[in-house]
Coordinates of C-alpha atoms in Angstrom, one line a residue:
Chain A
M1 CA -1.1 -2.8 22.3
D2 CA -4.2 -0.9 23.4
T3 CA -6.9 -3.0 21.7
T4 CA -9.8 -0.6 22.5
Q5 CA -8.0 2.1 20.6
N6 CA -7.3 -0.3 17.8
D7 CA -10.9 -1.5 17.6
K8 CA -12.5 1.9 17.3
L9 CA -13.3 3.2 13.8
V10 CA -12.3 6.8 13.2
L11 CA -14.2 9.0 10.8
A12 CA -12.3 12.1 9.6
L13 CA -14.5 15.1 8.6
P14 CA -13.3 18.3 6.9
K15 CA -13.4 21.6 8.7
G16 CA -15.0 24.7 7.3
R17 CA -17.9 25.5 5.0
I18 CA -18.3 22.0 3.5
L19 CA -19.1 20.6 7.0
E20 CA -22.5 22.1 6.8
E21 CA -23.3 20.0 3.8
V22 CA -21.5 16.9 5.1
M23 CA -23.2 16.7 8.5
P24 CA -26.8 15.9 7.2
I25 CA -25.4 12.9 5.4
V26 CA -23.4 11.7 8.4
R27 CA -26.5 12.0 10.5
R28 CA -28.6 10.2 7.9
A29 CA -26.1 7.4 7.9
G30 CA -26.9 7.1 11.6
I31 CA -23.9 8.8 13.2
E32 CA -24.6 11.4 15.8
P33 CA -21.6 13.2 17.4
E34 CA -21.6 14.3 21.0
A35 CA -22.9 17.8 21.8
D36 CA -19.5 19.4 21.9
F37 CA -19.2 18.9 18.1
D38 CA -21.6 21.7 17.5
N39 CA -20.3 24.0 20.2
P40 CA -18.0 26.6 18.5
K41 CA -16.3 27.3 21.8
S42 CA -15.2 23.7 22.3
R43 CA -11.5 23.2 21.7
K44 CA -12.0 19.5 21.2
L45 CA -10.6 17.9 18.0
A46 CA -11.9 14.3 18.6
F47 CA -15.5 13.5 19.4
S48 CA -17.4 10.4 20.5
T49 CA -20.6 9.5 18.8
N50 CA -23.8 7.6 19.5
H51 CA -21.8 4.5 18.4
A52 CA -19.4 3.3 21.1
N53 CA -17.0 2.1 18.4
I54 CA -16.9 5.2 16.2
D55 CA -15.1 8.4 16.9
I56 CA -15.1 11.6 14.7
I57 CA -12.1 13.8 14.2
R58 CA -12.3 17.3 12.6
V59 CA -9.3 18.3 10.5
R60 CA -8.4 20.3 7.4
S61 CA -9.7 18.7 4.2
F62 CA -6.2 17.9 2.9
D63 CA -5.4 16.3 6.3
V64 CA -8.5 14.0 5.9
A65 CA -6.6 12.4 3.0
T66 CA -3.4 12.1 5.1
F67 CA -5.2 10.5 8.1
V68 CA -7.1 8.1 5.9
A69 CA -4.0 7.2 3.8
F70 CA -2.0 6.3 6.9
G71 CA -4.9 4.5 8.5
A72 CA -5.0 6.9 11.4
A73 CA -8.6 7.4 10.3
H74 CA -10.5 4.5 8.7
L75 CA -13.1 6.5 7.0
G76 CA -13.2 10.1 5.9
I77 CA -15.0 12.7 3.8
A78 CA -13.0 14.7 1.4
G79 CA -13.4 16.5 -1.9
A80 CA -12.4 14.6 -5.1
D81 CA -10.0 17.5 -5.6
V82 CA -8.1 16.6 -2.4
L83 CA -8.1 12.9 -3.3
M84 CA -6.9 13.5 -6.8
E85 CA -4.1 15.8 -5.6
F86 CA -3.1 13.3 -2.9
D87 CA -3.4 10.4 -5.3
N88 CA -2.6 7.7 -2.7
P89 CA -3.1 4.0 -3.5
E90 CA -4.2 3.4 0.1
I91 CA -7.3 5.5 -0.2
Y92 CA -10.5 4.2 -1.8
A93 CA -13.3 6.5 -2.7
P94 CA -16.3 4.2 -3.1
V95 CA -19.2 6.7 -2.5
D96 CA -20.0 9.9 -4.3
L97 CA -21.8 12.0 -1.7
K98 CA -23.2 14.4 -4.3
I99 CA -22.4 17.5 -2.3
G100 CA -19.8 20.2 -2.7
Y101 CA -20.3 20.4 -6.5
C102 CA -17.7 22.5 -8.3
R103 CA -15.1 22.1 -11.0
M104 CA -11.4 22.2 -11.2
S105 CA -10.5 24.7 -14.0
V106 CA -7.7 26.6 -15.7
A107 CA -8.3 30.3 -15.7
E108 CA -6.5 33.3 -17.0
S109 CA -7.0 37.1 -17.4
K110 CA -9.7 38.1 -19.8
E111 CA -7.3 40.0 -22.1
L112 CA -5.1 36.9 -22.4
G113 CA -8.1 34.6 -22.8
D114 CA -9.4 36.6 -25.8
E115 CA -6.3 35.9 -28.0
D116 CA -4.9 32.8 -26.4
D117 CA -4.7 29.5 -28.2
P118 CA -4.1 26.7 -25.7
S119 CA -3.0 24.2 -28.4
T120 CA 0.2 26.3 -29.0
W121 CA 1.5 26.1 -25.3
S122 CA 4.7 24.3 -24.6
H123 CA 5.4 25.7 -21.2
V124 CA 3.1 27.4 -18.7
R125 CA 3.5 28.9 -15.3
V126 CA 0.5 28.3 -13.1
A127 CA -0.4 29.4 -9.6
T128 CA -2.4 26.7 -7.8
K129 CA -3.2 24.9 -4.6
Y130 CA -3.0 21.7 -6.6
P131 CA 0.4 21.3 -8.2
E132 CA 0.2 17.5 -8.8
I133 CA -3.2 17.7 -10.6
T134 CA -1.9 20.7 -12.6
K135 CA 1.3 19.0 -13.6
K136 CA -0.4 15.8 -14.6
H137 CA -3.1 17.7 -16.5
F138 CA -0.7 19.7 -18.6
A139 CA 1.7 16.8 -19.0
S140 CA -1.1 14.7 -20.6
R141 CA -1.3 17.4 -23.2
G142 CA 2.4 17.6 -23.7
V143 CA 2.8 20.9 -21.9
Q144 CA 5.4 21.4 -19.1
A145 CA 3.8 23.2 -16.2
E146 CA 5.8 25.2 -13.7
C147 CA 3.6 25.4 -10.6
I148 CA 3.7 28.1 -7.9
K149 CA 2.0 26.7 -4.8
L150 CA -0.4 29.0 -3.1
N151 CA -2.8 28.1 -0.3
G152 CA -5.5 30.6 -1.2
A153 CA -6.5 33.7 -3.1
M154 CA -5.2 32.2 -6.3
E155 CA -7.1 34.9 -8.2
L156 CA -4.5 37.5 -7.1
A157 CA -1.7 35.7 -9.0
P158 CA -2.5 36.9 -12.5
L159 CA -3.4 40.4 -11.3
L160 CA -0.1 40.9 -9.6
G161 CA 2.0 39.2 -12.3
L162 CA 2.9 36.1 -10.3
S163 CA 1.7 33.9 -13.1
K164 CA -0.6 34.3 -16.1
R165 CA -2.7 31.3 -15.3
I166 CA -4.2 29.6 -12.3
V167 CA -5.8 26.2 -11.6
D168 CA -8.5 26.4 -8.9
L169 CA -11.9 25.3 -7.9
V170 CA -14.8 27.2 -9.6
S171 CA -18.4 26.9 -8.4
T172 CA -20.3 29.9 -9.7
G173 CA -17.4 31.7 -11.4
A174 CA -18.3 34.9 -9.5
T175 CA -14.8 35.2 -7.8
L176 CA -13.1 34.7 -11.2
K177 CA -15.3 37.4 -12.8
A178 CA -14.8 39.8 -10.0
N179 CA -11.0 39.5 -10.5
G180 CA -11.1 39.8 -14.3
L181 CA -10.4 36.2 -15.0
V182 CA -12.1 33.7 -17.4
E183 CA -12.3 30.0 -17.3
V184 CA -10.5 28.4 -20.3
E185 CA -10.5 24.7 -19.6
V186 CA -12.2 22.3 -17.2
I187 CA -9.9 19.7 -15.7
A188 CA -12.4 17.8 -13.7
E189 CA -15.9 17.9 -12.1
I190 CA -15.6 17.7 -8.3
T191 CA -17.9 16.4 -5.6
S192 CA -17.2 15.2 -2.1
R193 CA -16.4 11.5 -1.6
L194 CA -16.5 9.0 1.2
A195 CA -12.8 7.9 1.6
V196 CA -11.9 4.5 3.0
N197 CA -8.5 3.2 4.1
R198 CA -7.5 0.2 2.1
T199 CA -6.2 -2.0 4.9
A200 CA -9.2 -1.2 7.1
W201 CA -11.6 -2.3 4.4
K202 CA -9.6 -5.5 3.8
T203 CA -9.1 -6.5 7.4
R204 CA -12.6 -5.4 8.7
P205 CA -14.7 -6.0 5.6
D206 CA -18.0 -6.5 7.5
E207 CA -17.8 -3.3 9.6
I208 CA -16.5 -1.1 6.8
G209 CA -18.8 -2.6 4.3
H210 CA -21.7 -1.8 6.6
W211 CA -20.8 1.9 6.9
I212 CA -20.2 2.2 3.1
E213 CA -23.7 0.9 2.6
R214 CA -25.1 3.3 5.2
F215 CA -23.5 6.3 3.5
R216 CA -24.7 5.1 0.1
E217 CA -28.3 4.8 1.5
A218 CA -27.9 8.3 3.1
V219 CA -27.0 9.8 -0.3
D220 CA -29.9 8.0 -2.1
A221 CA -32.4 9.0 0.6
K222 CA -31.4 12.6 -0.1
A223 CA -31.7 12.3 -3.8
S224 CA -35.2 10.8 -3.7
Chain B
M1 CA 34.2 16.8 15.2
N2 CA 31.2 17.7 13.0
E3 CA 32.1 14.9 10.6
L4 CA 30.4 12.2 12.5
P5 CA 26.8 13.3 12.1
D6 CA 27.4 13.7 8.3
K7 CA 28.6 10.2 8.0
A8 CA 25.7 8.8 10.0
L9 CA 23.3 10.3 7.4
L10 CA 22.1 7.6 5.0
P11 CA 20.3 8.0 1.7
A12 CA 16.5 8.4 2.0
G13 CA 14.9 5.0 2.6
M14 CA 18.0 3.3 3.8
Q15 CA 18.6 2.4 7.4
D16 CA 21.0 0.5 9.7
G17 CA 19.4 -2.5 11.5
L18 CA 20.5 -2.5 15.1
P19 CA 20.3 -5.1 17.9
P20 CA 17.9 -6.6 18.8
E21 CA 15.7 -5.8 15.8
A22 CA 18.3 -6.9 13.2
A23 CA 18.7 -10.4 14.8
N24 CA 14.9 -10.6 15.2
E25 CA 14.3 -9.9 11.5
A26 CA 17.0 -12.4 10.4
R27 CA 15.5 -15.1 12.6
A28 CA 12.0 -14.4 11.3
A29 CA 13.2 -14.6 7.7
Q30 CA 14.9 -17.9 8.5
T31 CA 11.7 -19.3 10.1
L32 CA 9.7 -18.4 7.0
V33 CA 12.0 -20.0 4.5
S34 CA 12.2 -23.1 6.8
Q35 CA 8.5 -23.3 6.8
F36 CA 8.5 -23.1 3.0
D37 CA 11.1 -25.8 2.9
A38 CA 8.9 -28.0 5.0
W39 CA 6.2 -27.6 2.3
G40 CA 8.8 -28.9 -0.2
Y41 CA 10.0 -25.5 -1.5
A42 CA 13.8 -25.7 -2.1
R43 CA 15.9 -22.6 -1.5
V44 CA 17.6 -20.8 -4.4
K45 CA 20.0 -17.9 -4.2
P46 CA 19.9 -15.5 -7.1
P47 CA 22.5 -12.7 -7.4
L48 CA 22.1 -9.1 -6.4
L49 CA 22.9 -7.8 -9.9
E50 CA 21.9 -9.1 -13.3
F51 CA 22.0 -7.9 -16.8
E52 CA 19.2 -5.5 -17.3
E53 CA 17.7 -7.3 -20.3
N54 CA 17.5 -10.5 -18.4
L55 CA 15.9 -9.1 -15.3
L56 CA 13.6 -6.6 -16.8
F57 CA 12.6 -8.5 -19.9
G58 CA 8.9 -9.5 -20.6
T59 CA 7.0 -9.6 -17.3
G60 CA 9.9 -7.7 -15.7
Q61 CA 8.9 -4.6 -17.6
A62 CA 6.4 -3.9 -14.9
V63 CA 9.1 -3.4 -12.3
A64 CA 11.7 -1.8 -14.7
E65 CA 11.1 1.7 -13.4
Q66 CA 11.9 0.5 -9.9
A67 CA 15.4 -0.7 -10.7
F68 CA 18.7 1.0 -10.0
R69 CA 21.0 0.5 -13.0
V70 CA 24.8 0.5 -13.3
Q71 CA 27.1 -0.2 -16.2
D72 CA 29.2 -3.4 -15.9
P73 CA 32.9 -2.3 -16.4
V74 CA 33.7 -5.9 -17.5
S75 CA 31.1 -6.6 -20.2
Q76 CA 30.2 -2.9 -20.8
R77 CA 26.5 -3.9 -20.6
M78 CA 23.9 -2.4 -18.3
M79 CA 23.1 -4.2 -15.1
A80 CA 20.2 -3.7 -12.8
L81 CA 20.0 -4.2 -9.0
R82 CA 17.1 -6.5 -8.3
P83 CA 14.0 -4.6 -7.4
D84 CA 12.1 -7.9 -6.9
M85 CA 13.2 -11.5 -6.6
T86 CA 10.2 -13.3 -8.2
L87 CA 11.5 -12.6 -11.7
Q88 CA 14.9 -14.0 -10.8
V89 CA 13.4 -17.2 -9.5
A90 CA 11.3 -17.5 -12.6
R91 CA 14.4 -17.0 -14.7
I92 CA 16.2 -19.8 -12.9
A93 CA 13.2 -22.0 -13.4
H94 CA 13.2 -21.6 -17.1
S95 CA 16.9 -21.6 -17.7
R96 CA 19.1 -23.7 -15.3
M97 CA 16.2 -25.7 -13.9
S98 CA 14.2 -26.1 -17.1
H99 CA 14.7 -29.8 -17.0
S100 CA 13.8 -30.2 -13.3
P101 CA 10.5 -32.0 -12.9
R102 CA 7.3 -29.9 -12.7
P103 CA 5.7 -28.6 -10.7
L104 CA 8.8 -26.9 -9.4
R105 CA 8.8 -25.5 -5.9
L106 CA 11.4 -22.9 -5.1
A107 CA 11.9 -20.5 -2.1
Y108 CA 14.2 -17.5 -1.5
S109 CA 15.1 -14.9 1.0
G110 CA 17.1 -11.8 0.3
Q111 CA 17.3 -8.0 0.0
V112 CA 15.9 -5.9 -2.8
V113 CA 16.5 -2.3 -3.7
R114 CA 14.1 0.2 -5.2
V115 CA 14.6 3.5 -6.9
K116 CA 11.7 5.1 -5.0
G117 CA 9.9 4.6 -1.8
S118 CA 6.3 5.7 -1.3
Q119 CA 5.0 8.2 1.3
L120 CA 3.5 5.5 3.3
R121 CA 6.5 3.2 3.0
P122 CA 9.7 5.2 2.4
E123 CA 12.0 2.2 2.7
R124 CA 14.1 1.6 -0.5
Q125 CA 15.8 -1.5 0.7
I126 CA 13.4 -4.3 1.7
G127 CA 13.9 -7.9 2.8
Q128 CA 11.9 -10.3 0.7
V129 CA 11.0 -13.9 1.6
G130 CA 9.1 -15.8 -1.0
A131 CA 8.2 -18.9 -2.8
E132 CA 7.3 -19.8 -6.4
L133 CA 5.3 -22.7 -7.7
I134 CA 6.1 -23.2 -11.4
G135 CA 4.4 -25.4 -13.9
A136 CA 1.1 -25.9 -12.1
T137 CA -2.2 -24.7 -13.6
G138 CA -5.0 -25.8 -11.2
A139 CA -6.6 -23.9 -8.4
G140 CA -4.9 -26.3 -6.0
A141 CA -1.6 -24.5 -6.7
D142 CA -3.0 -21.1 -5.7
V143 CA -4.6 -22.6 -2.6
E144 CA -1.3 -24.3 -1.6
V145 CA 0.7 -21.1 -1.9
I146 CA -1.8 -19.0 0.1
L147 CA -2.3 -21.6 2.8
M148 CA 1.5 -21.9 3.1
A149 CA 1.8 -18.1 3.5
V150 CA -0.8 -18.2 6.2
E151 CA 0.8 -21.1 8.1
A152 CA 4.3 -19.6 7.9
L153 CA 3.1 -16.2 9.2
E154 CA 1.1 -17.8 12.0
S155 CA 4.2 -19.8 13.0
L156 CA 5.9 -16.5 13.6
G157 CA 3.1 -15.3 15.8
V158 CA 1.2 -13.1 13.4
T159 CA -2.5 -12.9 14.3
G160 CA -5.6 -11.4 12.7
L161 CA -4.5 -12.2 9.2
S162 CA -6.8 -11.5 6.3
I163 CA -6.5 -12.4 2.6
D164 CA -7.7 -10.3 -0.2
L165 CA -8.2 -12.2 -3.5
G166 CA -8.1 -10.5 -6.8
L167 CA -8.6 -11.2 -10.5
P168 CA -6.7 -8.3 -12.3
T169 CA -7.5 -9.8 -15.7
L170 CA -11.2 -9.6 -15.3
S171 CA -11.8 -5.9 -15.9
P172 CA -9.6 -5.9 -19.1
A173 CA -11.6 -8.9 -20.3
V174 CA -14.9 -7.0 -19.7
I175 CA -13.8 -4.0 -21.8
A176 CA -11.9 -6.1 -24.4
G177 CA -13.3 -5.3 -27.9
L178 CA -14.4 -1.8 -27.0
A179 CA -12.3 0.7 -28.9
L180 CA -11.7 3.1 -26.0
K181 CA -9.7 6.3 -26.2
P182 CA -6.6 6.5 -24.1
Q183 CA -8.2 9.3 -22.1
V184 CA -11.2 7.1 -21.2
L185 CA -8.9 4.2 -20.3
R186 CA -6.9 6.4 -18.0
S187 CA -10.1 7.7 -16.3
L188 CA -11.4 4.2 -16.0
K189 CA -8.2 2.9 -14.5
T190 CA -8.3 5.7 -11.9
A191 CA -11.9 5.1 -11.1
L192 CA -11.4 1.3 -10.6
E193 CA -8.3 1.9 -8.5
R194 CA -10.3 4.1 -6.2
K195 CA -13.4 1.8 -6.2
D196 CA -15.2 4.9 -7.4
A197 CA -18.6 3.8 -8.8
A198 CA -19.5 7.3 -9.8
G199 CA -16.3 7.6 -11.8
V200 CA -17.2 4.5 -13.7
S201 CA -20.8 5.6 -14.3
A202 CA -19.5 8.9 -15.7
L203 CA -17.8 6.9 -18.5
S204 CA -20.9 5.0 -19.4
D205 CA -21.3 6.8 -22.8
A206 CA -17.9 5.4 -23.9
L207 CA -18.2 2.1 -22.2
G208 CA -21.7 1.2 -23.3
A209 CA -24.5 -0.2 -21.0
G210 CA -23.2 -3.8 -20.9
A211 CA -19.6 -3.0 -19.8
T212 CA -20.7 -0.3 -17.4
A213 CA -23.2 -2.6 -15.7
A214 CA -20.5 -5.4 -15.5
L215 CA -17.9 -3.1 -14.0
L216 CA -20.4 -1.6 -11.5
A217 CA -21.3 -5.1 -10.5
M218 CA -17.7 -6.0 -10.0
L219 CA -17.2 -2.9 -7.8
N220 CA -20.2 -3.8 -5.8
A221 CA -18.7 -7.3 -5.2
V222 CA -15.7 -5.9 -3.3
G223 CA -16.0 -7.3 0.2
P224 CA -16.3 -10.6 2.1
A225 CA -15.4 -13.5 -0.3
K226 CA -18.5 -15.7 -0.1
A227 CA -21.1 -12.9 -0.8
A228 CA -18.7 -11.3 -3.4
M229 CA -18.3 -14.6 -5.3
N230 CA -22.1 -15.0 -5.5
K231 CA -22.4 -11.5 -6.9
L232 CA -19.7 -12.2 -9.5
M233 CA -21.4 -15.4 -10.6
N234 CA -24.3 -13.3 -11.9
L235 CA -22.1 -11.6 -14.4
K236 CA -22.3 -12.5 -18.1
L237 CA -18.8 -13.2 -19.3
T238 CA -16.9 -14.3 -22.3
P239 CA -15.8 -18.0 -22.2
D240 CA -12.2 -16.9 -21.4
A241 CA -13.2 -14.6 -18.5
N242 CA -15.6 -17.2 -17.3
A243 CA -12.8 -19.8 -17.0
Q244 CA -10.9 -17.3 -14.9
R245 CA -13.9 -16.7 -12.7
T246 CA -14.3 -20.5 -12.2
H247 CA -10.7 -20.7 -11.2
L248 CA -11.2 -17.9 -8.7
A249 CA -14.3 -19.7 -7.3
Q250 CA -12.3 -22.9 -6.8
V251 CA -9.6 -21.0 -5.0
V252 CA -12.2 -19.4 -2.7
D253 CA -13.8 -22.8 -2.0
G254 CA -10.5 -24.4 -1.4
L255 CA -9.4 -21.8 1.1
L256 CA -12.6 -21.7 3.0
A257 CA -12.7 -25.5 3.2
A258 CA -9.2 -25.7 4.6
R259 CA -9.5 -22.6 6.9
P260 CA -13.1 -21.5 7.5
D261 CA -11.7 -19.2 10.2
L262 CA -9.8 -17.0 7.8
T263 CA -10.9 -13.5 6.9
L264 CA -11.2 -13.8 3.1
T265 CA -12.2 -10.9 1.0
L266 CA -12.5 -10.4 -2.8
D267 CA -11.6 -7.5 -4.9
P268 CA -12.3 -8.3 -8.6
V269 CA -11.2 -4.8 -9.8
E270 CA -7.8 -4.4 -8.0
R271 CA -5.0 -4.2 -10.5
R272 CA -2.4 -1.9 -9.0
G273 CA 0.9 -3.7 -8.3
F274 CA -0.4 -6.8 -10.2
E275 CA 0.8 -5.5 -13.6
Y276 CA 2.5 -8.8 -14.6
H277 CA -0.1 -11.1 -13.2
T278 CA -2.3 -13.3 -15.4
G279 CA -4.9 -14.8 -13.1
V280 CA -5.9 -15.0 -9.4
T281 CA -3.8 -12.8 -7.1
F282 CA -3.8 -12.2 -3.4
A283 CA -2.6 -9.7 -0.8
L284 CA -2.0 -10.5 2.9
F285 CA -3.0 -8.1 5.6
A286 CA -2.9 -8.1 9.4
R287 CA -5.3 -6.1 11.4
T288 CA -2.6 -4.3 13.4
V289 CA -0.5 -3.3 10.4
M290 CA -1.2 -0.6 7.9
G291 CA -0.4 -2.0 4.5
E292 CA 0.3 -5.4 2.9
L293 CA 2.5 -8.0 4.6
G294 CA 2.9 -9.7 1.3
R295 CA 1.3 -10.5 -2.0
G296 CA 1.4 -12.8 -4.9
G297 CA -0.5 -14.6 -7.6
R298 CA -0.6 -16.1 -11.1
Y299 CA 2.0 -15.1 -13.7
E300 CA 3.7 -16.6 -16.6
A301 CA 7.3 -17.6 -16.2
G302 CA 9.7 -17.9 -19.1
N303 CA 10.2 -15.9 -22.2
N304 CA 8.3 -15.7 -25.5
G305 CA 9.7 -19.0 -26.7
H306 CA 8.6 -21.0 -23.7
R307 CA 6.0 -19.9 -21.2
E308 CA 4.8 -21.8 -18.1
P309 CA 2.0 -21.1 -15.7
A310 CA 3.3 -20.1 -12.3
T311 CA 2.1 -18.7 -9.0
G312 CA 4.1 -17.3 -6.2
L313 CA 4.2 -15.3 -3.1
T314 CA 6.4 -12.5 -1.7
L315 CA 6.5 -11.4 2.0
F316 CA 7.9 -8.0 2.9
M317 CA 10.0 -8.4 6.0
D318 CA 9.6 -4.7 7.1
M319 CA 5.8 -5.1 7.2
V320 CA 5.9 -8.6 8.7
M321 CA 8.0 -7.4 11.6
Q322 CA 5.4 -4.7 12.3
A323 CA 2.9 -7.5 12.9
L324 CA 5.1 -9.1 15.5
P325 CA 5.7 -8.1 19.2
A326 CA 8.7 -5.8 19.7
A327 CA 12.0 -7.5 19.7
V328 CA 13.6 -8.2 23.0
A329 CA 17.4 -8.8 23.6
T330 CA 18.3 -12.4 24.4
P331 CA 19.3 -12.6 28.1
S332 CA 23.0 -13.0 28.5
V333 CA 25.3 -14.5 31.2
F334 CA 28.3 -12.4 32.2
L335 CA 31.5 -14.4 32.6
P336 CA 34.0 -12.7 35.0
F337 CA 37.6 -12.2 33.9
G338 CA 39.5 -15.5 33.9
T339 CA 36.5 -17.9 33.4
P340 CA 38.0 -21.0 31.8
P341 CA 37.2 -21.3 28.1
Q342 CA 35.9 -24.8 28.7
A343 CA 33.3 -23.6 31.3
A344 CA 32.2 -20.9 28.9
K345 CA 31.9 -23.4 26.0
K346 CA 29.8 -25.7 28.2
L347 CA 27.4 -22.9 29.0
R348 CA 27.0 -22.1 25.3
T349 CA 26.3 -25.7 24.4
E350 CA 23.6 -25.6 27.1
G351 CA 22.0 -22.8 25.2
W352 CA 23.3 -19.8 27.2
R353 CA 24.5 -16.6 25.5
T354 CA 27.8 -15.6 27.1
V355 CA 29.5 -12.2 27.5
Q356 CA 33.2 -12.7 28.5
A357 CA 34.9 -10.0 30.6
L358 CA 38.1 -9.1 28.8
E359 CA 39.7 -7.3 31.7
Q360 CA 39.7 -7.6 35.5
T361 CA 36.9 -5.6 37.1
S362 CA 36.4 -4.9 40.8
D363 CA 32.6 -5.4 40.8
A364 CA 31.5 -8.2 38.4
E365 CA 27.8 -7.6 39.1
A366 CA 28.0 -3.9 38.2
E367 CA 30.0 -4.7 35.1
A368 CA 27.4 -7.3 34.1
R369 CA 24.6 -4.8 34.5
R370 CA 26.6 -2.2 32.5
L371 CA 26.8 -4.6 29.6
G372 CA 23.1 -5.5 29.8
C373 CA 23.6 -9.0 31.1
V374 CA 20.7 -10.6 33.1
H375 CA 22.8 -13.3 34.7
V376 CA 26.3 -13.7 36.1
L377 CA 28.5 -16.8 36.5
E378 CA 29.6 -17.2 40.1
G379 CA 31.5 -20.1 41.4
G380 CA 30.6 -22.2 38.5
T381 CA 26.8 -21.6 38.7
V382 CA 24.6 -19.1 36.8
R383 CA 23.0 -16.6 39.2
T384 CA 20.2 -14.3 38.0
L385 CA 20.7 -10.6 38.9
K386 CA 18.0 -9.1 41.1
N387 CA 15.3 -6.8 39.7
N388 CA 16.6 -7.4 36.3
A389 CA 14.9 -10.7 35.5

């Protein structure tokens, strides 16, 4: 077995807009990626850092959860929405990074919302990127949810008759409003979390504990 | 012709064990039960199928959803395929062996079947090797079982072991007496499972300042055992919970005294998978393997009429094998056609593994190579084949 590979800690970071909010915290925690990380022309997916034993990978946010669950990455940063949807017992989420604030909500068209009484539902059809969270949420209220999995532009579903309702992330509500939708129920408040692989934490408690502490300090430093 | 691939397809989570891995796993399982035997744990052999109500009664309810069920055509009662062997051994201890002297030490090795695998571990049939120590209350019993697991795994060649100790009854003790809504309980369970301090803080209105502070302190104590135990000691607990904490501290001291080299961590909020446990629990990890090699802890054996304190351990062979070097085939000696049976027998008693040619072949060496033999018998002596050693 290649022990150097095995000894390196891998930190998985989410691609996309959220990365702009994530990087200041990563840097405050004392991790500085190589120059290529900020070079948009670079095709690299894995980056070395100022710590010889830490590498960074950049993947889609849902894949952060997969990499951490399987231990391919030891640490990761992902939204609570992703971790809830993935709901894997091998992932711990010990630090709230207090970035990426939004909420997971049920929304429907304004006309429907005006006369709708959610307490009378027995079966709903919902378009969402989060079928597991949606099913669980409705099941806990005794409502059977038939989910249509979409990967984006959920707001189109009610407009085009795919489903009357959607479950999606809402931050300002501007997108909902622009598409004639109203928020009817909040499922959960969402922020980004530091995710930790369970086995990594148990077998390398000092190292992982050290980095959890650094991230916690980085969040507190920002808050104060 | 297209029938063969269809027949080779197995149900999800089921697989054929092939050479040399199958032999390797069987050997490892045998080594483990022999180790347990050397510690005084006598082997028992429970059946594959039992009546559902016996297997899944009481503490078994926690694993009930994992059991395949089938109706017994003879008695017309429902039977369950064992999803776990601990409960069977506990049943043996309080039924057929209820008069055997305590503490009772029993060991087992066998296959279990589960209704569902997980994404990380899709296997639905798993080899389990384990041991149960029934009728002992003190921390010495927990220390014995954990040390035995460590020694047995090390005898197989597993390195970089770490042990995570838990006390799944502590967080329920902390929130006992608080009338919490089911929704709050659910959120709290999720938050504790994820070690999510923010999730616990968010529930502080329902939990009250005292319980919130205690739970956050427990979350903060997750980590290396010595420091974690010091943090836990600062908690104000009810006498009942305090007794459990003292027991945990004794287990930590006992383990560190016996094996100061062990990586020992504490996780006082871990509850998942320890649904039927009543005290100190543990999970075993190796640095090279993702997931638990085994787990165990305190539970109550017996039924409502007669309960006994017990502790036990279960090793999962699929995970244990991942912690070991890859299996290699045992080198074999090729016996050319016509080798006298006596000569073959003599080689086997000397410890050789023989492969007898059943037909005359022109080139014994080529035939030996074709069959994967490393040696060939020539003129009464074993010759090692070149560039094959």
